[in-house]
JSON list of C-alpha atoms in Angstrom, two decimals:
[
{"chain": "A", "resi": 1, "resn": "GLN", "atom": "CA", "xyz": [-12.27, 84.20, 166.01]},
{"chain": "A", "resi": 2, "resn": "VAL", "atom": "CA", "xyz": [-10.18, 87.11, 164.83]},
{"chain": "A", "resi": 3, "resn": "HIS", "atom": "CA", "xyz": [-7.04, 88.32, 166.57]},
{"chain": "A", "resi": 4, "resn": "LEU", "atom": "CA", "xyz": [-5.84, 91.83, 165.76]},
{"chain": "A", "resi": 5, "resn": "VAL", "atom": "CA", "xyz": [-2.42, 93.30, 166.42]},
{"chain": "A", "resi": 6, "resn": "GLU", "atom": "CA", "xyz": [-1.69, 96.98, 165.83]},
{"chain": "A", "resi": 7, "resn": "SER", "atom": "CA", "xyz": [1.66, 98.63, 165.31]},
{"chain": "A", "resi": 8, "resn": "GLY", "atom": "CA", "xyz": [3.07, 101.98, 164.27]},
{"chain": "A", "resi": 9, "resn": "GLY", "atom": "CA", "xyz": [1.99, 104.31, 167.02]},
{"chain": "A", "resi": 10, "resn": "GLY", "atom": "CA", "xyz": [4.32, 106.74, 168.69]},
{"chain": "A", "resi": 11, "resn": "LEU", "atom": "CA", "xyz": [5.21, 110.35, 169.42]},
{"chain": "A", "resi": 12, "resn": "VAL", "atom": "CA", "xyz": [5.19, 112.86, 166.59]},
{"chain": "A", "resi": 13, "resn": "GLN", "atom": "CA", "xyz": [5.25, 116.61, 166.31]},
{"chain": "A", "resi": 14, "resn": "VAL", "atom": "CA", "xyz": [2.41, 118.71, 165.01]},
{"chain": "A", "resi": 15, "resn": "GLY", "atom": "CA", "xyz": [2.23, 118.45, 161.23]},
{"chain": "A", "resi": 16, "resn": "GLY", "atom": "CA", "xyz": [4.02, 115.14, 161.17]},
{"chain": "A", "resi": 17, "resn": "SER", "atom": "CA", "xyz": [2.92, 111.77, 159.87]},
{"chain": "A", "resi": 18, "resn": "LEU", "atom": "CA", "xyz": [2.46, 108.25, 161.19]},
{"chain": "A", "resi": 19, "resn": "ARG", "atom": "CA", "xyz": [1.34, 105.03, 159.59]},
{"chain": "A", "resi": 20, "resn": "LEU", "atom": "CA", "xyz": [-0.60, 102.54, 161.68]},
{"chain": "A", "resi": 21, "resn": "SER", "atom": "CA", "xyz": [-0.85, 98.92, 160.68]},
{"chain": "A", "resi": 22, "resn": "CYS", "atom": "CA", "xyz": [-3.09, 96.13, 161.86]},
{"chain": "A", "resi": 23, "resn": "ALA", "atom": "CA", "xyz": [-2.57, 92.47, 161.12]},
{"chain": "A", "resi": 24, "resn": "ALA", "atom": "CA", "xyz": [-5.49, 90.09, 161.49]},
{"chain": "A", "resi": 25, "resn": "SER", "atom": "CA", "xyz": [-5.09, 86.40, 162.19]},
{"chain": "A", "resi": 26, "resn": "GLY", "atom": "CA", "xyz": [-7.94, 84.02, 161.69]},
{"chain": "A", "resi": 27, "resn": "SER", "atom": "CA", "xyz": [-10.38, 84.17, 158.82]},
{"chain": "A", "resi": 28, "resn": "ILE", "atom": "CA", "xyz": [-11.45, 87.52, 157.47]},
{"chain": "A", "resi": 29, "resn": "PHE", "atom": "CA", "xyz": [-14.68, 87.33, 155.50]},
{"chain": "A", "resi": 30, "resn": "LYS", "atom": "CA", "xyz": [-15.43, 89.35, 152.41]},
{"chain": "A", "resi": 31, "resn": "THR", "atom": "CA", "xyz": [-18.34, 90.92, 154.25]},
{"chain": "A", "resi": 32, "resn": "ASP", "atom": "CA", "xyz": [-16.18, 92.10, 157.17]},
{"chain": "A", "resi": 33, "resn": "VAL", "atom": "CA", "xyz": [-15.61, 95.81, 157.56]},
{"chain": "A", "resi": 34, "resn": "MET", "atom": "CA", "xyz": [-12.20, 96.77, 158.89]},
{"chain": "A", "resi": 35, "resn": "ALA", "atom": "CA", "xyz": [-11.82, 100.05, 160.70]},
{"chain": "A", "resi": 36, "resn": "TRP", "atom": "CA", "xyz": [-9.82, 102.25, 163.00]},
{"chain": "A", "resi": 37, "resn": "TYR", "atom": "CA", "xyz": [-11.26, 103.82, 166.12]},
{"chain": "A", "resi": 38, "resn": "ARG", "atom": "CA", "xyz": [-9.63, 106.12, 168.64]},
{"chain": "A", "resi": 39, "resn": "GLN", "atom": "CA", "xyz": [-10.19, 106.98, 172.25]},
{"chain": "A", "resi": 40, "resn": "ALA", "atom": "CA", "xyz": [-8.76, 110.05, 173.95]},
{"chain": "A", "resi": 41, "resn": "PRO", "atom": "CA", "xyz": [-8.54, 110.23, 177.77]},
{"chain": "A", "resi": 42, "resn": "GLY", "atom": "CA", "xyz": [-11.95, 110.77, 179.30]},
{"chain": "A", "resi": 43, "resn": "LYS", "atom": "CA", "xyz": [-13.75, 110.41, 175.98]},
{"chain": "A", "resi": 44, "resn": "GLN", "atom": "CA", "xyz": [-15.65, 107.67, 174.23]},
{"chain": "A", "resi": 45, "resn": "ARG", "atom": "CA", "xyz": [-14.19, 105.49, 171.53]},
{"chain": "A", "resi": 46, "resn": "ASP", "atom": "CA", "xyz": [-15.06, 106.95, 168.13]},
{"chain": "A", "resi": 47, "resn": "LEU", "atom": "CA", "xyz": [-14.80, 105.73, 164.57]},
{"chain": "A", "resi": 48, "resn": "VAL", "atom": "CA", "xyz": [-11.95, 107.30, 162.60]},
{"chain": "A", "resi": 49, "resn": "ALA", "atom": "CA", "xyz": [-12.21, 105.44, 159.30]},
{"chain": "A", "resi": 50, "resn": "GLY", "atom": "CA", "xyz": [-13.61, 102.23, 157.88]},
{"chain": "A", "resi": 51, "resn": "ILE", "atom": "CA", "xyz": [-13.10, 100.21, 154.72]},
{"chain": "A", "resi": 52, "resn": "THR", "atom": "CA", "xyz": [-14.97, 97.35, 153.10]},
{"chain": "A", "resi": 53, "resn": "TYR", "atom": "CA", "xyz": [-13.48, 94.38, 151.27]},
{"chain": "A", "resi": 54, "resn": "GLY", "atom": "CA", "xyz": [-14.22, 96.14, 148.00]},
{"chain": "A", "resi": 55, "resn": "GLY", "atom": "CA", "xyz": [-12.40, 99.29, 149.07]},
{"chain": "A", "resi": 56, "resn": "SER", "atom": "CA", "xyz": [-15.27, 101.60, 149.93]},
{"chain": "A", "resi": 57, "resn": "THR", "atom": "CA", "xyz": [-14.20, 103.97, 152.68]},
{"chain": "A", "resi": 58, "resn": "ASN", "atom": "CA", "xyz": [-15.71, 106.37, 155.16]},
{"chain": "A", "resi": 59, "resn": "TYR", "atom": "CA", "xyz": [-14.01, 108.90, 157.39]},
{"chain": "A", "resi": 60, "resn": "GLU", "atom": "CA", "xyz": [-14.83, 110.94, 160.43]},
{"chain": "A", "resi": 61, "resn": "ASP", "atom": "CA", "xyz": [-15.11, 114.56, 159.34]},
{"chain": "A", "resi": 62, "resn": "SER", "atom": "CA", "xyz": [-12.11, 115.89, 161.26]},
{"chain": "A", "resi": 63, "resn": "VAL", "atom": "CA", "xyz": [-9.70, 113.51, 159.51]},
{"chain": "A", "resi": 64, "resn": "LYS", "atom": "CA", "xyz": [-10.95, 113.84, 155.95]},
{"chain": "A", "resi": 65, "resn": "GLY", "atom": "CA", "xyz": [-8.14, 114.91, 153.65]},
{"chain": "A", "resi": 66, "resn": "ARG", "atom": "CA", "xyz": [-5.50, 114.05, 156.25]},
{"chain": "A", "resi": 67, "resn": "PHE", "atom": "CA", "xyz": [-5.95, 110.34, 156.94]},
{"chain": "A", "resi": 68, "resn": "THR", "atom": "CA", "xyz": [-6.13, 107.49, 154.46]},
{"chain": "A", "resi": 69, "resn": "ILE", "atom": "CA", "xyz": [-7.29, 103.99, 155.27]},
{"chain": "A", "resi": 70, "resn": "SER", "atom": "CA", "xyz": [-6.22, 101.09, 153.09]},
{"chain": "A", "resi": 71, "resn": "ARG", "atom": "CA", "xyz": [-6.69, 97.35, 153.18]},
{"chain": "A", "resi": 72, "resn": "ASP", "atom": "CA", "xyz": [-4.72, 94.42, 151.80]},
{"chain": "A", "resi": 73, "resn": "ASN", "atom": "CA", "xyz": [-7.19, 91.57, 151.48]},
{"chain": "A", "resi": 74, "resn": "ALA", "atom": "CA", "xyz": [-4.52, 89.04, 150.56]},
{"chain": "A", "resi": 75, "resn": "LYS", "atom": "CA", "xyz": [-2.58, 89.75, 153.76]},
{"chain": "A", "resi": 76, "resn": "ASN", "atom": "CA", "xyz": [-5.55, 90.49, 156.05]},
{"chain": "A", "resi": 77, "resn": "THR", "atom": "CA", "xyz": [-4.08, 93.83, 156.99]},
{"chain": "A", "resi": 78, "resn": "VAL", "atom": "CA", "xyz": [-5.45, 97.34, 157.32]},
{"chain": "A", "resi": 79, "resn": "HIS", "atom": "CA", "xyz": [-3.44, 100.53, 157.49]},
{"chain": "A", "resi": 80, "resn": "LEU", "atom": "CA", "xyz": [-4.07, 104.11, 158.49]},
{"chain": "A", "resi": 81, "resn": "GLN", "atom": "CA", "xyz": [-1.82, 106.76, 156.99]},
{"chain": "A", "resi": 82, "resn": "MET", "atom": "CA", "xyz": [-2.06, 109.87, 159.12]},
{"chain": "A", "resi": 83, "resn": "ASN", "atom": "CA", "xyz": [-0.71, 113.14, 157.78]},
{"chain": "A", "resi": 84, "resn": "SER", "atom": "CA", "xyz": [-0.80, 116.72, 159.05]},
{"chain": "A", "resi": 85, "resn": "LEU", "atom": "CA", "xyz": [-1.29, 115.46, 162.58]},
{"chain": "A", "resi": 86, "resn": "LYS", "atom": "CA", "xyz": [-2.78, 117.75, 165.19]},
{"chain": "A", "resi": 87, "resn": "PRO", "atom": "CA", "xyz": [-2.68, 117.64, 168.99]},
{"chain": "A", "resi": 88, "resn": "GLU", "atom": "CA", "xyz": [-6.36, 116.67, 169.00]},
{"chain": "A", "resi": 89, "resn": "ASP", "atom": "CA", "xyz": [-5.42, 113.48, 167.15]},
{"chain": "A", "resi": 90, "resn": "THR", "atom": "CA", "xyz": [-3.72, 112.27, 170.33]},
{"chain": "A", "resi": 91, "resn": "ALA", "atom": "CA", "xyz": [-5.45, 109.07, 171.43]},
{"chain": "A", "resi": 92, "resn": "VAL", "atom": "CA", "xyz": [-5.19, 105.34, 171.66]},
{"chain": "A", "resi": 93, "resn": "TYR", "atom": "CA", "xyz": [-6.00, 103.95, 168.22]},
{"chain": "A", "resi": 94, "resn": "TYR", "atom": "CA", "xyz": [-7.77, 100.62, 167.95]},
{"chain": "A", "resi": 95, "resn": "CYS", "atom": "CA", "xyz": [-8.10, 98.30, 165.00]},
{"chain": "A", "resi": 96, "resn": "ASN", "atom": "CA", "xyz": [-11.57, 96.83, 164.56]},
{"chain": "A", "resi": 97, "resn": "VAL", "atom": "CA", "xyz": [-13.28, 94.16, 162.51]},
{"chain": "A", "resi": 98, "resn": "LEU", "atom": "CA", "xyz": [-17.06, 94.31, 162.29]},
{"chain": "A", "resi": 99, "resn": "ARG", "atom": "CA", "xyz": [-18.66, 91.06, 161.23]},
{"chain": "A", "resi": 100, "resn": "ARG", "atom": "CA", "xyz": [-22.33, 90.68, 160.49]},
{"chain": "A", "resi": 101, "resn": "LEU", "atom": "CA", "xyz": [-23.42, 87.07, 160.44]},
{"chain": "A", "resi": 102, "resn": "LEU", "atom": "CA", "xyz": [-26.88, 85.54, 160.52]},
{"chain": "A", "resi": 103, "resn": "GLY", "atom": "CA", "xyz": [-28.48, 88.70, 161.80]},
{"chain": "A", "resi": 104, "resn": "SER", "atom": "CA", "xyz": [-25.94, 89.32, 164.56]},
{"chain": "A", "resi": 105, "resn": "SER", "atom": "CA", "xyz": [-22.98, 91.69, 164.73]},
{"chain": "A", "resi": 106, "resn": "TYR", "atom": "CA", "xyz": [-19.60, 90.82, 166.16]},
{"chain": "A", "resi": 107, "resn": "ASN", "atom": "CA", "xyz": [-16.84, 93.27, 166.96]},
{"chain": "A", "resi": 108, "resn": "TYR", "atom": "CA", "xyz": [-13.21, 92.25, 167.27]},
{"chain": "A", "resi": 109, "resn": "TRP", "atom": "CA", "xyz": [-10.65, 94.66, 168.74]},
{"chain": "A", "resi": 110, "resn": "GLY", "atom": "CA", "xyz": [-6.92, 95.00, 168.87]},
{"chain": "A", "resi": 111, "resn": "GLN", "atom": "CA", "xyz": [-5.09, 95.99, 172.03]},
{"chain": "A", "resi": 112, "resn": "GLY", "atom": "CA", "xyz": [-4.61, 99.58, 170.87]},
{"chain": "A", "resi": 113, "resn": "THR", "atom": "CA", "xyz": [-1.60, 101.69, 170.00]},
{"chain": "A", "resi": 114, "resn": "GLN", "atom": "CA", "xyz": [-0.85, 105.11, 171.46]},
{"chain": "A", "resi": 115, "resn": "VAL", "atom": "CA", "xyz": [-0.50, 108.10, 169.17]},
{"chain": "A", "resi": 116, "resn": "THR", "atom": "CA", "xyz": [0.74, 111.30, 170.76]},
{"chain": "A", "resi": 117, "resn": "VAL", "atom": "CA", "xyz": [1.02, 114.55, 168.82]},
{"chain": "A", "resi": 118, "resn": "SER", "atom": "CA", "xyz": [3.12, 117.15, 170.58]},
{"chain": "A", "resi": 119, "resn": "SER", "atom": "CA", "xyz": [3.06, 120.86, 170.00]}
]
């Protein structure tokens, strides 16, 4: 089992920055992908950015160049640095661990942290 706890959300003005952090308790495998998702009111939960144990990253197009995901394998943490924030970035942000094991996939989720960008 993996337990995820996010922190760092809040209210910020347009153009501002926030840094989200997620601490994982329990074992994190080298094959686990850690990621951030977000869900705005009335919308589905979408991938924002993901990172492998080796540091390979992928980003949703609208955040490329503004957001940076990083991972500390020794501390089992993942961070999301968000710069140049826009009102459309307003959402609940969720930390995620995707584990593929013996042909099955397992998703672990944090409780979410609210990010609000005001204009």
